[in-house]
PDB file of C-alpha atoms and ligand atoms in Angstrom:
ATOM      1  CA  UNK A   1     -15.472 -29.324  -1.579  1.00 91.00           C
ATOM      2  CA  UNK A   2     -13.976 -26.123   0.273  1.00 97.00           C
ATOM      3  CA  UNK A   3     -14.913 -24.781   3.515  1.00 98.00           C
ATOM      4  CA  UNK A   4     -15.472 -21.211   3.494  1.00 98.00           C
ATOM      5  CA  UNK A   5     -15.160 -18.620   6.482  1.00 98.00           C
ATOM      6  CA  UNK A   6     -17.010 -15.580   4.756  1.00 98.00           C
ATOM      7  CA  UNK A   7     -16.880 -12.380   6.507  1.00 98.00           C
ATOM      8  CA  UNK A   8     -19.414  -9.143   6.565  1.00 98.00           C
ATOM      9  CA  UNK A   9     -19.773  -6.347   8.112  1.00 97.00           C
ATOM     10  CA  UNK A  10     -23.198  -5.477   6.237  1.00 96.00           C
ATOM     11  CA  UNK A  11     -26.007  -6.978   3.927  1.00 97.00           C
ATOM     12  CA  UNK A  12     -24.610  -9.926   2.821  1.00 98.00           C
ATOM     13  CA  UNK A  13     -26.062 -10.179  -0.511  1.00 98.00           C
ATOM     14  CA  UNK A  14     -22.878 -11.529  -1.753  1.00 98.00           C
ATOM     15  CA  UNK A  15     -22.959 -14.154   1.129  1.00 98.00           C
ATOM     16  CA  UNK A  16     -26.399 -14.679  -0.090  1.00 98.00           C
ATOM     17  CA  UNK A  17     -25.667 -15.070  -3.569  1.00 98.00           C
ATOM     18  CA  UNK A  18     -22.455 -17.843  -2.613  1.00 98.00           C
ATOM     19  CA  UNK A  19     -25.432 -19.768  -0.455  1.00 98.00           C
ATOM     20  CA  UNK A  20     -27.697 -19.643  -3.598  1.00 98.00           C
ATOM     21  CA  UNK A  21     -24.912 -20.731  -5.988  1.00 98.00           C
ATOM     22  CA  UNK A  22     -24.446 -23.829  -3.256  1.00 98.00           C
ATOM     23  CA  UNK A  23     -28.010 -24.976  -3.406  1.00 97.00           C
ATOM     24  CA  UNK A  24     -27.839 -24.805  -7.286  1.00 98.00           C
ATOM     25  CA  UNK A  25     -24.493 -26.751  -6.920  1.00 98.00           C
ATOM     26  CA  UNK A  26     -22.815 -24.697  -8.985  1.00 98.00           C
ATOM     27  CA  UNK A  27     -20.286 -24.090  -6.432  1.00 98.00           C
ATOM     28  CA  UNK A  28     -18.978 -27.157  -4.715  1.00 98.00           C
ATOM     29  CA  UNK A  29     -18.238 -25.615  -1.036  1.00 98.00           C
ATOM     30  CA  UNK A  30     -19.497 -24.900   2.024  1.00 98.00           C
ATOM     31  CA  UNK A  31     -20.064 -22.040   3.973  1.00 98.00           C
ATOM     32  CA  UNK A  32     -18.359 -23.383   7.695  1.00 98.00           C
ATOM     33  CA  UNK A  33     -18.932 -20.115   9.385  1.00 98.00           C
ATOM     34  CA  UNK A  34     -19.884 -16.358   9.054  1.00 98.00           C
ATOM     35  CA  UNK A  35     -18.503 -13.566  10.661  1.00 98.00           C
ATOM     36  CA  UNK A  36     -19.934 -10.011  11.358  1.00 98.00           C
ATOM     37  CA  UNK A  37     -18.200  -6.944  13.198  1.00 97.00           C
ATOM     38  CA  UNK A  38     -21.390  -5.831  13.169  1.00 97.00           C
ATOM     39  CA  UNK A  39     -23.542  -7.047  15.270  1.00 97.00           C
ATOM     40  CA  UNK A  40     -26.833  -5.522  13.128  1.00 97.00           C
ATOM     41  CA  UNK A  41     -25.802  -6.394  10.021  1.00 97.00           C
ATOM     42  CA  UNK A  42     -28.447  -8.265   7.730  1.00 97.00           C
ATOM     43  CA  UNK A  43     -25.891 -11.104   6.359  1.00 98.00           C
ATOM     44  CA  UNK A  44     -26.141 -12.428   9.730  1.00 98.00           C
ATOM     45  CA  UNK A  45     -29.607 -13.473   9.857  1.00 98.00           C
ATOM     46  CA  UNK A  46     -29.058 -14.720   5.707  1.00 98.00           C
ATOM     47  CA  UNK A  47     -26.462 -17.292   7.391  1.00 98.00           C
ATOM     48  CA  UNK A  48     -29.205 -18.176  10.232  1.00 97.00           C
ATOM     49  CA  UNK A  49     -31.722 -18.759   7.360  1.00 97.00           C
ATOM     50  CA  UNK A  50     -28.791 -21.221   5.686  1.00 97.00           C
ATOM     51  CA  UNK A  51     -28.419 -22.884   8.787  1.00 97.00           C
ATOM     52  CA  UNK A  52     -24.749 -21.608   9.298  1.00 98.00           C
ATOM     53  CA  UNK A  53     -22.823 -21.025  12.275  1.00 98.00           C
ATOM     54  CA  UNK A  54     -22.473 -16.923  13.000  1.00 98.00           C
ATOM     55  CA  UNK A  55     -20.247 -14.996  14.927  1.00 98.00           C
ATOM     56  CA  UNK A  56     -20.194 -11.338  16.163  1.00 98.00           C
ATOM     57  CA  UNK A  57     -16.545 -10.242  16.230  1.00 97.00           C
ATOM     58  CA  UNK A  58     -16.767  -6.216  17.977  1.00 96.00           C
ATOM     59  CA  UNK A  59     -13.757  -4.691  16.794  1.00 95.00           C
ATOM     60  CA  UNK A  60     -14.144  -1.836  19.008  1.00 95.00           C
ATOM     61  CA  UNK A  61     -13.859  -4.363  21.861  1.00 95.00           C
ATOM     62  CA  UNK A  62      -9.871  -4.719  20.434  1.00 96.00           C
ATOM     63  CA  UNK A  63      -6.734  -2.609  21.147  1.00 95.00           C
ATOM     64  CA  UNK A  64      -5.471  -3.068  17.516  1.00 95.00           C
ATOM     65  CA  UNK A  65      -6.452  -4.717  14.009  1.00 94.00           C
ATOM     66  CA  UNK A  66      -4.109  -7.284  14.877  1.00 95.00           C
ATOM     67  CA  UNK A  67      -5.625  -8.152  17.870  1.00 97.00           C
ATOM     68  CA  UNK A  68      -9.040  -8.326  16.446  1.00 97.00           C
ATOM     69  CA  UNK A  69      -8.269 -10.498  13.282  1.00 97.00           C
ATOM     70  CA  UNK A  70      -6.371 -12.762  16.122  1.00 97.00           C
ATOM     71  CA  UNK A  71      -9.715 -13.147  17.292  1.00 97.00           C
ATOM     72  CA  UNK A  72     -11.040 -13.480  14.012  1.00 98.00           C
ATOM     73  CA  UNK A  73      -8.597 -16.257  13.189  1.00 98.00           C
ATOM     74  CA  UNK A  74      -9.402 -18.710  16.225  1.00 98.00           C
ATOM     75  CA  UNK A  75     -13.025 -18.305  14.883  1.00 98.00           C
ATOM     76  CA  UNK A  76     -12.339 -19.034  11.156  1.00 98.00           C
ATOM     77  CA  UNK A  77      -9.585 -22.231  12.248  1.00 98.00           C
ATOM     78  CA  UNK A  78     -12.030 -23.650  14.601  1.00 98.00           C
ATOM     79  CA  UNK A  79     -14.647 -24.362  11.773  1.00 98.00           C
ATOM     80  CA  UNK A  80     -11.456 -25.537   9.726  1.00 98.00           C
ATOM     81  CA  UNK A  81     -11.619 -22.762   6.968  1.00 98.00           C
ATOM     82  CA  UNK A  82      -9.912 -23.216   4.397  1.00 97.00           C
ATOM     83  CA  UNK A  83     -10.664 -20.009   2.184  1.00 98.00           C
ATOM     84  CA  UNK A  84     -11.266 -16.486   3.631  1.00 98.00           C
ATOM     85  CA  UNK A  85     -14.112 -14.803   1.458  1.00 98.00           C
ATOM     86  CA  UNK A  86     -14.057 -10.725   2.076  1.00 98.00           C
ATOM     87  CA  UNK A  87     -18.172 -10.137   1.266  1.00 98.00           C
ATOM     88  CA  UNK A  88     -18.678  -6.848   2.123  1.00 96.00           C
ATOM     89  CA  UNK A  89     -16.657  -7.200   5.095  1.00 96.00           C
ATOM     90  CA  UNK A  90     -15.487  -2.869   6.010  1.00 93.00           C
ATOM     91  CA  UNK A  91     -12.345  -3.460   7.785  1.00 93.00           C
ATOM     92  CA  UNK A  92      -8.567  -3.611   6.588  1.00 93.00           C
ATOM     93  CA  UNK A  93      -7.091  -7.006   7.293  1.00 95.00           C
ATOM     94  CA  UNK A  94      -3.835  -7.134   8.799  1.00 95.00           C
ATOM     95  CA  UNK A  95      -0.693  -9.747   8.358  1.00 95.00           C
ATOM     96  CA  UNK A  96      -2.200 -11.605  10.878  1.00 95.00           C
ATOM     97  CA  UNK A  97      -5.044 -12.958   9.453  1.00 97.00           C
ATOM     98  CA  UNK A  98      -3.072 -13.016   5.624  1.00 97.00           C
ATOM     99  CA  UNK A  99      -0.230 -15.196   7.267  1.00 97.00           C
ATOM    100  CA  UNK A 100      -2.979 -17.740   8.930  1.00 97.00           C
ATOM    101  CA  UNK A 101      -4.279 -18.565   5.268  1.00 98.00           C
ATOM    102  CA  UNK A 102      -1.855 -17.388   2.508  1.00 95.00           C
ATOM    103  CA  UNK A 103      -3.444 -16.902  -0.921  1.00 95.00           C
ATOM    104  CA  UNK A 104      -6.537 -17.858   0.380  1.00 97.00           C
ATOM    105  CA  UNK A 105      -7.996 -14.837   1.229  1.00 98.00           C
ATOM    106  CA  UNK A 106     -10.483 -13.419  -0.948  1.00 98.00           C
ATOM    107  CA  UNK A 107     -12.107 -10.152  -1.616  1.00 98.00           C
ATOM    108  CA  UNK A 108     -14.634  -8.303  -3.820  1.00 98.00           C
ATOM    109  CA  UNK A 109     -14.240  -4.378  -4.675  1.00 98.00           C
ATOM    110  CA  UNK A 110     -17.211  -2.830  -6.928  1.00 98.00           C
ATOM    111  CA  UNK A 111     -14.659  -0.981  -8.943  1.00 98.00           C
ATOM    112  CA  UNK A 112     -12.314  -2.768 -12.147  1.00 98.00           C
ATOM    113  CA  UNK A 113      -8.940  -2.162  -9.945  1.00 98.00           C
ATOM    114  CA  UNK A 114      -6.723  -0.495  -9.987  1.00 98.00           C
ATOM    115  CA  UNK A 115      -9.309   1.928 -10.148  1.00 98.00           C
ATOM    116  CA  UNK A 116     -11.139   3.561  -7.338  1.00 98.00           C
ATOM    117  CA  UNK A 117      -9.818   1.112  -4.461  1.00 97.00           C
ATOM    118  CA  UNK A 118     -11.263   2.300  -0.808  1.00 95.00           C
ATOM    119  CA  UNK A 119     -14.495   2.285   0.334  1.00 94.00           C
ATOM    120  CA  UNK A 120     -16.038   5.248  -2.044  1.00 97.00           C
ATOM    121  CA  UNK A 121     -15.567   2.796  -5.242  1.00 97.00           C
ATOM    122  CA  UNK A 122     -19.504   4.095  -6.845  1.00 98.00           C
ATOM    123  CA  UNK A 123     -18.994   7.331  -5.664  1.00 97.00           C
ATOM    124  CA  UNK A 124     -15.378   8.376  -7.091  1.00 98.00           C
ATOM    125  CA  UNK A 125     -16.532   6.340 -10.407  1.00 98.00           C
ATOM    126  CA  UNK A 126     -19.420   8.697 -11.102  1.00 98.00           C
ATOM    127  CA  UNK A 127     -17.413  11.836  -9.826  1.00 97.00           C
ATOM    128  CA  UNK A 128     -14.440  10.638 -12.588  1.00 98.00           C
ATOM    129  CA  UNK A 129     -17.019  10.070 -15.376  1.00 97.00           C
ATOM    130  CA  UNK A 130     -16.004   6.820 -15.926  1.00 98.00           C
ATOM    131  CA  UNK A 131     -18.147   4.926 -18.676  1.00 98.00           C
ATOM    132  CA  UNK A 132     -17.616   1.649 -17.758  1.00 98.00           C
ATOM    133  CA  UNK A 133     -16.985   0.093 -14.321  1.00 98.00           C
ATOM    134  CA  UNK A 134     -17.379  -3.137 -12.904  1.00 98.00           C
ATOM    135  CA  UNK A 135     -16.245  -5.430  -9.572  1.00 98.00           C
ATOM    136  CA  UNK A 136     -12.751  -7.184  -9.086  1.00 98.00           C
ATOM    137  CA  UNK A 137     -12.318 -10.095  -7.236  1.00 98.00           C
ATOM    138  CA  UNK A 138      -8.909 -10.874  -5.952  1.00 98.00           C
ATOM    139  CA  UNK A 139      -6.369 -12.216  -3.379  1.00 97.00           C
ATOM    140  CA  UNK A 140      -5.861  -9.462  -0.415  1.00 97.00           C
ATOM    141  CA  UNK A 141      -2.187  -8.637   0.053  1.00 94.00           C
ATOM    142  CA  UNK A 142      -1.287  -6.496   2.831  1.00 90.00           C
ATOM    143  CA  UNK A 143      -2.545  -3.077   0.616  1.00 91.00           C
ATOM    144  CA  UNK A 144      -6.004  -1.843   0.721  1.00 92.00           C
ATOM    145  CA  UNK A 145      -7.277  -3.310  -2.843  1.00 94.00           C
ATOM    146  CA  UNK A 146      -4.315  -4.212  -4.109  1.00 94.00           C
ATOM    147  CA  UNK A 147      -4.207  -8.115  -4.270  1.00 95.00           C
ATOM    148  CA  UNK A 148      -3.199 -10.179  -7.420  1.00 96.00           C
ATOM    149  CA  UNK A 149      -6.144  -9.876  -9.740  1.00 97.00           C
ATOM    150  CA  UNK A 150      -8.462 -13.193 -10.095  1.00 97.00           C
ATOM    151  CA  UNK A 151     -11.175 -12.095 -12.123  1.00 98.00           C
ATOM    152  CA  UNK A 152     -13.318  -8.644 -13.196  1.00 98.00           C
ATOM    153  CA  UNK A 153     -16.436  -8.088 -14.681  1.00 98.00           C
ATOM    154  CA  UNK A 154     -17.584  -4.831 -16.909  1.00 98.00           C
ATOM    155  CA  UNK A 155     -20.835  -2.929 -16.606  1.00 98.00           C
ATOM    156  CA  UNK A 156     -22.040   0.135 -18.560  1.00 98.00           C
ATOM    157  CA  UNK A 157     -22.080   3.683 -16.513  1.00 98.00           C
ATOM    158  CA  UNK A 158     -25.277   5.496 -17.754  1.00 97.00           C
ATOM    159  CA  UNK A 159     -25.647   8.751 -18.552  1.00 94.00           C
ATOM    160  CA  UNK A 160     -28.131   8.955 -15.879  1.00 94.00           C
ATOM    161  CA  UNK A 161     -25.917   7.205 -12.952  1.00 97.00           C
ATOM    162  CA  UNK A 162     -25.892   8.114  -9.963  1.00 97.00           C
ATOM    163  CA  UNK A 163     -24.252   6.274  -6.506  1.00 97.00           C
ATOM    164  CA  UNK A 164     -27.214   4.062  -6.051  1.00 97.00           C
ATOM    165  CA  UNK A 165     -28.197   3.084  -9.535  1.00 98.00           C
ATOM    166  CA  UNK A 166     -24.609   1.751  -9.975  1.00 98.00           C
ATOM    167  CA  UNK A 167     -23.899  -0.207  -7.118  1.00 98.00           C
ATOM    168  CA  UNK A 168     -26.926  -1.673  -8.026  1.00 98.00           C
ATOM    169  CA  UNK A 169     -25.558  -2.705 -11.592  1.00 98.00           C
ATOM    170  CA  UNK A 170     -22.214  -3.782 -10.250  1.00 98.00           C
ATOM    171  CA  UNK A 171     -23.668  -5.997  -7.368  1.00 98.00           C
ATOM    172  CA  UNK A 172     -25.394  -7.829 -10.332  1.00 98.00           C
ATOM    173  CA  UNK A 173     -22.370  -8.834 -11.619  1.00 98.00           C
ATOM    174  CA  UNK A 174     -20.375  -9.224  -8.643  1.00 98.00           C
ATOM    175  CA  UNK A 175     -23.347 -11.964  -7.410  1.00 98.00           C
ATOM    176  CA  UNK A 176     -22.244 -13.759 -10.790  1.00 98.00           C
ATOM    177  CA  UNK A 177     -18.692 -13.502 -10.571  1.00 98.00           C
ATOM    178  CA  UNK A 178     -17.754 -14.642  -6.802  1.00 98.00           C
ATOM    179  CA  UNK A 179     -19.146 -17.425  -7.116  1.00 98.00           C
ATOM    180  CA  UNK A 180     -17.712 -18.325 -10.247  1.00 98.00           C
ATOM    181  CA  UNK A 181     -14.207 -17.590  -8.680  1.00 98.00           C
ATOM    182  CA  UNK A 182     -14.870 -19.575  -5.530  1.00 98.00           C
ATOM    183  CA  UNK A 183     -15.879 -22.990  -7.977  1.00 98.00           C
ATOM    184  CA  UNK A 184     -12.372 -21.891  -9.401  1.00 98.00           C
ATOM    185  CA  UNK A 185     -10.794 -22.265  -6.384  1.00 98.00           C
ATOM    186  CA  UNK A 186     -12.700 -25.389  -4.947  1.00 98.00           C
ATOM    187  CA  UNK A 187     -11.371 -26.763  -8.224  1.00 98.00           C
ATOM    188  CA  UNK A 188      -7.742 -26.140  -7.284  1.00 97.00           C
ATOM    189  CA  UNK A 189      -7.267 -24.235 -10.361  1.00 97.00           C
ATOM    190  CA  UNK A 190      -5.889 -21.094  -8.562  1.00 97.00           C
ATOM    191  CA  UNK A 191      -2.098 -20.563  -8.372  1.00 95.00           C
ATOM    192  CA  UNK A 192      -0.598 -17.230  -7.573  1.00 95.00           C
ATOM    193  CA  UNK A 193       3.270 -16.643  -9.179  1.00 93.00           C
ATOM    194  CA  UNK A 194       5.612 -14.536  -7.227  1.00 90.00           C
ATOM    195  CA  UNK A 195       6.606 -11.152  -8.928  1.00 86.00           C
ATOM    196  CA  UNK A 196      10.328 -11.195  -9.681  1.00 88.00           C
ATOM    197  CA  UNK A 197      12.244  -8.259 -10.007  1.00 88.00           C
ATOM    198  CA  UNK A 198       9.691  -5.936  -7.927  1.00 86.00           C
ATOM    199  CA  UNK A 199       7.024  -7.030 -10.257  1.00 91.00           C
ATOM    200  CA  UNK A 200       3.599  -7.983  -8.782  1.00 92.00           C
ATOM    201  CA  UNK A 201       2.954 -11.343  -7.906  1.00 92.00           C
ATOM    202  CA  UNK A 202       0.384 -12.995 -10.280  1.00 92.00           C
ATOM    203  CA  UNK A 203      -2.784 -15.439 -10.218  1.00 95.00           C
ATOM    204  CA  UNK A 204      -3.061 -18.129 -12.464  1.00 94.00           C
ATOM    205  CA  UNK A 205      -5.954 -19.780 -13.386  1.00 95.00           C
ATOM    206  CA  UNK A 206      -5.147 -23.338 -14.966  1.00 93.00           C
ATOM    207  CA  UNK A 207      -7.959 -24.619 -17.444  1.00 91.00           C
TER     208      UNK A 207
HETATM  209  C1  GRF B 301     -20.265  -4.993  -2.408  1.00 51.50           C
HETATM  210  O1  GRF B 301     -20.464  -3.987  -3.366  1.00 51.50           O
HETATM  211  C2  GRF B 301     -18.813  -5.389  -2.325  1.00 51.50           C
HETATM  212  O2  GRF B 301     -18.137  -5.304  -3.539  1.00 51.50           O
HETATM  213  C3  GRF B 301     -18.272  -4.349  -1.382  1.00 51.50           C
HETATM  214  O3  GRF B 301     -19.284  -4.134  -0.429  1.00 51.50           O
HETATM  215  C4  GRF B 301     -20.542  -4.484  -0.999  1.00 51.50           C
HETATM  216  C5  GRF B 301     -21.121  -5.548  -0.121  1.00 51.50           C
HETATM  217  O4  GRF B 301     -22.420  -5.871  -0.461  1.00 51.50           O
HETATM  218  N1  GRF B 301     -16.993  -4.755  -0.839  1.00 51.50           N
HETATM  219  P1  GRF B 301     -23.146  -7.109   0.259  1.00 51.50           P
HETATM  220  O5  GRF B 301     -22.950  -6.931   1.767  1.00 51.50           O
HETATM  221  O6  GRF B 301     -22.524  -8.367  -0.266  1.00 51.50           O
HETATM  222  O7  GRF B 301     -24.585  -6.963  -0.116  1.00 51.50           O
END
């Protein structure tokens, strides 16, 4: 069992979809705390549903990023996190927060990385013409979207696609696959290899 701090800055349908996978117990973990900068956003009341503790963090109320993922931090280490899920959550995390739980910081992008990182994934996707996309869920490293990969799923882009209709498809898939990574890591089957050379560093996923 692994005690997740799950951050969200929005609907939380991918919060929703980790409490869901819970309940079935197909993910051994629990959701210690949530944690919104906004202070309207939807996920919030999902965790008050769930029973789980919620906090509004106000970036705006904070000089830097650093000074708001401090805050961020004290939150997550007084419900004894031990992985940092990334559910939606709109804001660029800095060292600070990466150095207070290395490796264990998750996210999920609704794009197959390295394409279309940033917060326009659906939209640049159907402006390329891409025929497939998909989500990625990975470790966060100090780039935006650029974390060693842990797992991706593929979805067909329609002819007929537009913004909407395919974040729709993706979140499908990304409601399967987070969950699936978390179990992973509640497992302890996640190791990440350093890159030598200049390479990028590398997840492993042991059987
Ligand atoms: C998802 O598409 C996720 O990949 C992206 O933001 C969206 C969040 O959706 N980072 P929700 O808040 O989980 O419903």
């Amino acid at each position: 069992m692994i005690k997740l701090g799950v951050l969200i800055s929005g609907s939380g349908t991918n919060l929703q979809a980790i409490f869901d996978s819970i309940e079935k117990k197909t993910l051994d973990a629990e959701v210690a705390v949530v944690i919104s900068n906004k202070a309207e956003a939807v996920g919030l009341e999902r965790a008050k549903k769930a029973a789980v503790p919620t906090h509004f963090v106000d970036h705006k109320k904070f000089a830097d990023r650093a000074s708001f993922d401090s805050a961020v931090v004290d939150v997550l280490r007084d419900h004894k996190v031990d992985w940092v899920v990334l559910a939606g959550f709109m804001r660029i995390v800095t060292p600070m927060l990466l150095d207070s739980f290395p490796n264990r910081v998750v996210n999920i992008h609704p794009s197959l990385l390295p394409a279309f990182p940033g917060a326009h994934a659906h939209r640049d996707a159907i402006a390329y013409g891409v025929k497939i996309s998909g989500c990625t869920v990975h470790l966060v490293d100090a780039g935006t979207d650029t974390g060693p990969i842990l797992a991706q799923a593929v979805v067909p882009v329609s002819e007929g696609d537009d913004e909407a209709s395919l974040a729709q498809k993706v979140l499908y898939v990304e409601h399967q696959l987070l969950p699936r990574v978390l179990q992973q890591a509640a497992e302890g089957r996640i190791s990440v290899e350093p890159g030598k050379d200049g390479e990028r560093a590398r997840v492993r996923i042991r059987a």
